[in-house]
Amino acid sequence: MRVTLLTDFGTADGYAAAMKGVMASITPSVIIDDAAHDILPGDVRAAAWAVAAYWRRYPRGTVHVVVVDPGVGSGRRALALECDGRFLTGPDNGVFTRVLAEATAVCCVALENRAVMGDVVSSTFHGRDVFAPAAAHLARGFDFAALGPPVADPVCFTLPQPVLEEHGSARGEVVHVDRFGNLISNLPADLVAGAAVRIAGTPVPLVRTYADAAPGELLAVVGSRALLEVAVRDGSAAQRLGCGVGAAVTLRGPLA
Amino acid sequence: MRVTLLTDFGTADGYAAAMKGVMASITPSVIIDDAAHDILPGDVRAAAWAVAAYWRRYPRGTVHVVVVDPGVGSGRRALALECDGRFLTGPDNGVFTRVLAEATAVCCVALENRAVMGDVVSSTFHGRDVFAPAAAHLARGFDFAALGPPVADPVCFTLPQPVLEEHGSARGEVVHVDRFGNLISNLPADLVAGAAVRIAGTPVPLVRTYADAAPGELLAVVGSRALLEVAVRDGSAAQRLGCGVGAAVTLRGPLA
Amino acid sequence: MRVTLLTDFGTADGYAAAMKGVMASITPSVIIDDAAHDILPGDVRAAAWAVAAYWRRYPRGTVHVVVVDPGVGSGRRALALECDGRFLTGPDNGVFTRVLAEATAVCCVALENRAVMGDVVSSTFHGRDVFAPAAAHLARGFDFAALGPPVADPVCFTLPQPVLEEHGSARGEVVHVDRFGNLISNLPADLVAGAAVRIAGTPVPLVRTYADAAPGELLAVVGSRALLEVAVRDGSAAQRLGCGVGAAVTLRGPLA
């Protein structure tokens, strides 16, 4: 029985630990893995990116709790998902956009069954009062279908898609900047071979890994999520280029 | 067997991990939940606030280690507490002030039994050499009363109390600022209904949850600890108002 | 079965959680303790310092994963070590320098057996594809010797050694600055007794613990790793003195 926890709570206020305590009270032997608590407050897209890095690396039966929830207590639905055998709980605000885009088999319900919530449900902290207790009940075998009515239209934001052009050229954009300042694009590995890469107009040599560039040099590489990224060896491409999410990344194909 | 860990050590120096290793050596199957390691160095009040968020959310038998300990190695006592069935270890400097204010049944002893300490006790790191090993021994069933002599007067700082006035009015103050910049007061939920809220003189509309205000607007809400807090929808009230701990929060009662 | 995890990944990108998921898929009951994820990007020396704080505090059989790996995907070897009964996996770039200096019994192999790696090994994330899966296999009993061929010369950086002088005097230097701004030197406890301490030329009184100095005062103390450190009571010595790694620390012996 394993639950993972992603929030934008930080840890110093005790909010994340309160969620852990609630889960340990329901399922005393549960193992709780911290995924992240340092998502920028309210950054639903960053949460959606992060959970996509790990949700399917965990075995079937794992429960992933994802709480970046600026709309807590409003009319937004509370969701539980079963995606390719993993369970997820969190607000219906787009945090599951990338999981839903990747999953093959999806069931989605509105978390409404009071039997899996805390005795008191606050209007400001559903992480503690709804999503964590539901996750703990799922971890101990609670019937997914009994959590609430099916949801056919979970909220998803629009994922920017690369634009394919003639001769193997393509236009994409930066969709995430990581801790290293690597600028990760939406251009998939299979478009990249043999292409000439530019970011915000600047040409960047395509290499196999970071260490193939000299220290301090710009490089492009297919990263660990099989997407093209622009990096600086032992440095930050985001800082070097002054670029962030949305910056244009283009491939000029080998036949162009 | 579950232990939680709150410190002001950060993690990059390996201090928190050393505590975990000590516990795993004593009680190999122990599950260790990180509560927080990013308490501001030496901020005993912040630690007292944080542990109050989670200590009773965990089931009976849990051991909470709380180490914010600027007086390590001095004459300050080392404490172990049993509060409503949960155990706690940490320095006698006020970190347990809020737990002690909330608990119904309290036993408190001075941690003096060398049998539950490390072989060598340094003068600068009792987290590793005293509080963690004692916690691990408690987690595996060590007799609480055998830890040391009873303590009748654990150190507590003075918790600011709200001042009740006529006609349902009250004066309180900000007692904590969280990661979101929410200004949390000492005014309990039962005083709030129907009252007009001001912080540092500025009137703030009382709503049910954050999303009831427009983005960027100030609001007052009863938060997850049943205390009145002032927030900015999708923003930081602390930043907006330039307020922090100690700022005046007042309620003008419905009859005033 | 317990694994610890130290990286320079932060947590917000989901990289560390992906490593945890990989391990949980291989060894579902594994307990994963976060050691640190906030090592400065690429700071191999800081990683070497941190892991030395905890590797031997954990019981025999623990597996420590250490991934600060700017050379990922290059020719640098992947290592697995057995040191005094604990296992470690990580890149061959010096992160194990201090562990190797401390360990009595060491076996070291190059991680080459594809049976303990992910199905796909990326060129940019061996934490997920090599070091974590190998650790999980070790945790469930995989034969260490079958991981790959012996390595006789793991990469180690040169550890600065104190210079002993006549009459009990010695010259050392700052080798680590911790979260509190404490300046930790390479001068061991047994040289310190009775000596006069100077850092960057400034004399500092030697005391038994932080609280022996007045708030705001400089002090020298034998710290929790049995090394002389310079601190400021309730403050940061690094900030006060403008010193960092490499600053000279000297002892003038009692006989000088």
mmCIF file of C-alpha atoms in Angstrom, chain A residues 1-2 6 31-39 46 49-51 53-54 56-60 62 86 176-180 182 184 208-212 221-225 229 233-234, chain C residues 7-25 27-32 34 37-42 69-75 122-125 128-129:
data_model
loop_
_atom_site.group_PDB
_atom_site.id
_atom_site.type_symbol
_atom_site.label_atom_id
_atom_site.label_comp_id
_atom_site.label_asym_id
_atom_site.label_seq_id
_atom_site.Cartn_x
_atom_site.Cartn_y
_atom_site.Cartn_z
ATOM 1 C CA MET A 1 0.000 0.000 0.000
ATOM 2 C CA ARG A 2 1.761 3.085 -1.233
ATOM 3 C CA LEU A 6 2.274 16.240 -4.579
ATOM 4 C CA ILE A 31 3.978 4.007 2.919
ATOM 5 C CA ILE A 32 3.805 7.654 1.875
ATOM 6 C CA ASP A 33 6.311 8.899 -0.685
ATOM 7 C CA ASP A 34 6.709 12.643 -1.034
ATOM 8 C CA ALA A 35 6.642 13.524 -4.713
ATOM 9 C CA ALA A 36 6.886 17.312 -4.382
ATOM 10 C CA HIS A 37 5.645 20.089 -2.124
ATOM 11 C CA ASP A 38 7.440 22.970 -3.787
ATOM 12 C CA ILE A 39 5.183 23.455 -6.795
ATOM 13 C CA ALA A 46 3.529 22.638 -13.227
ATOM 14 C CA TRP A 49 3.904 18.244 -15.693
ATOM 15 C CA ALA A 50 5.409 16.800 -12.536
ATOM 16 C CA VAL A 51 2.876 14.026 -11.949
ATOM 17 C CA ALA A 53 7.008 12.210 -14.713
ATOM 18 C CA TYR A 54 6.188 9.507 -12.170
ATOM 19 C CA ARG A 56 3.194 5.291 -14.382
ATOM 20 C CA ARG A 57 6.675 4.545 -13.013
ATOM 21 C CA TYR A 58 4.912 3.361 -9.853
ATOM 22 C CA PRO A 59 3.317 -0.087 -9.817
ATOM 23 C CA ARG A 60 -0.386 -0.737 -10.292
ATOM 24 C CA THR A 62 -0.351 2.966 -6.153
ATOM 25 C CA ARG A 86 -2.950 3.462 -10.761
ATOM 26 C CA HIS A 176 8.533 23.311 -18.941
ATOM 27 C CA VAL A 177 11.674 24.721 -17.340
ATOM 28 C CA ASP A 178 13.289 22.393 -14.829
ATOM 29 C CA ARG A 179 15.499 23.019 -11.780
ATOM 30 C CA PHE A 180 18.623 22.959 -13.934
ATOM 31 C CA ASN A 182 16.751 23.114 -19.009
ATOM 32 C CA ILE A 184 11.956 21.295 -22.326
ATOM 33 C CA ARG A 208 23.447 12.918 -27.423
ATOM 34 C CA THR A 209 23.924 14.049 -23.816
ATOM 35 C CA TYR A 210 24.891 17.104 -21.765
ATOM 36 C CA ALA A 211 28.541 16.127 -21.483
ATOM 37 C CA ASP A 212 28.899 16.164 -25.271
ATOM 38 C CA VAL A 221 19.316 16.903 -26.488
ATOM 39 C CA VAL A 222 16.489 14.395 -26.355
ATOM 40 C CA GLY A 223 15.735 14.357 -22.643
ATOM 41 C CA SER A 224 14.440 11.774 -20.214
ATOM 42 C CA ARG A 225 10.817 12.234 -21.264
ATOM 43 C CA GLU A 229 15.250 20.106 -24.616
ATOM 44 C CA ARG A 233 26.399 22.218 -19.959
ATOM 45 C CA ASP A 234 26.903 22.826 -16.224
ATOM 46 C CA THR C 7 20.059 14.032 -5.649
ATOM 47 C CA ASP C 8 20.456 17.551 -6.961
ATOM 48 C CA PHE C 9 17.084 17.307 -8.729
ATOM 49 C CA GLY C 10 14.867 19.276 -6.388
ATOM 50 C CA THR C 11 11.425 17.712 -6.336
ATOM 51 C CA ALA C 12 9.189 19.999 -8.419
ATOM 52 C CA ASP C 13 10.061 18.373 -11.749
ATOM 53 C CA GLY C 14 9.066 14.879 -10.665
ATOM 54 C CA TYR C 15 12.526 13.416 -11.355
ATOM 55 C CA ALA C 16 13.086 12.173 -7.805
ATOM 56 C CA ALA C 17 9.559 10.744 -7.695
ATOM 57 C CA ALA C 18 10.198 8.895 -10.962
ATOM 58 C CA MET C 19 13.182 7.192 -9.274
ATOM 59 C CA LYS C 20 10.975 6.241 -6.337
ATOM 60 C CA GLY C 21 8.350 4.787 -8.655
ATOM 61 C CA VAL C 22 10.936 2.678 -10.456
ATOM 62 C CA MET C 23 12.136 1.286 -7.131
ATOM 63 C CA ALA C 24 8.623 0.619 -5.862
ATOM 64 C CA SER C 25 7.857 -1.282 -9.075
ATOM 65 C CA THR C 27 10.568 -3.956 -4.771
ATOM 66 C CA PRO C 28 7.016 -3.046 -3.748
ATOM 67 C CA SER C 29 7.626 -3.088 -0.001
ATOM 68 C CA VAL C 30 10.766 -0.938 -0.114
ATOM 69 C CA ILE C 31 10.907 1.994 2.302
ATOM 70 C CA ILE C 32 12.476 5.016 0.625
ATOM 71 C CA ASP C 34 14.695 11.065 1.229
ATOM 72 C CA HIS C 37 17.240 16.713 -3.140
ATOM 73 C CA ASP C 38 18.472 20.274 -2.728
ATOM 74 C CA ILE C 39 22.169 19.741 -3.364
ATOM 75 C CA LEU C 40 23.319 22.607 -5.604
ATOM 76 C CA PRO C 41 23.111 21.414 -9.239
ATOM 77 C CA GLY C 42 26.264 19.484 -10.088
ATOM 78 C CA ASP C 69 25.739 13.412 -12.122
ATOM 79 C CA PRO C 70 26.705 16.215 -14.507
ATOM 80 C CA GLY C 71 28.533 13.667 -16.675
ATOM 81 C CA VAL C 72 25.478 11.449 -17.219
ATOM 82 C CA GLY C 73 25.556 9.604 -20.531
ATOM 83 C CA SER C 74 29.266 10.260 -21.096
ATOM 84 C CA GLY C 75 32.001 7.669 -20.650
ATOM 85 C CA SER C 122 18.183 7.178 -21.558
ATOM 86 C CA SER C 123 21.353 9.178 -22.098
ATOM 87 C CA THR C 124 20.319 11.924 -19.654
ATOM 88 C CA PHE C 125 18.720 10.288 -16.592
ATOM 89 C CA ARG C 128 15.930 6.678 -13.028
ATOM 90 C CA ASP C 129 17.278 4.167 -15.525
#
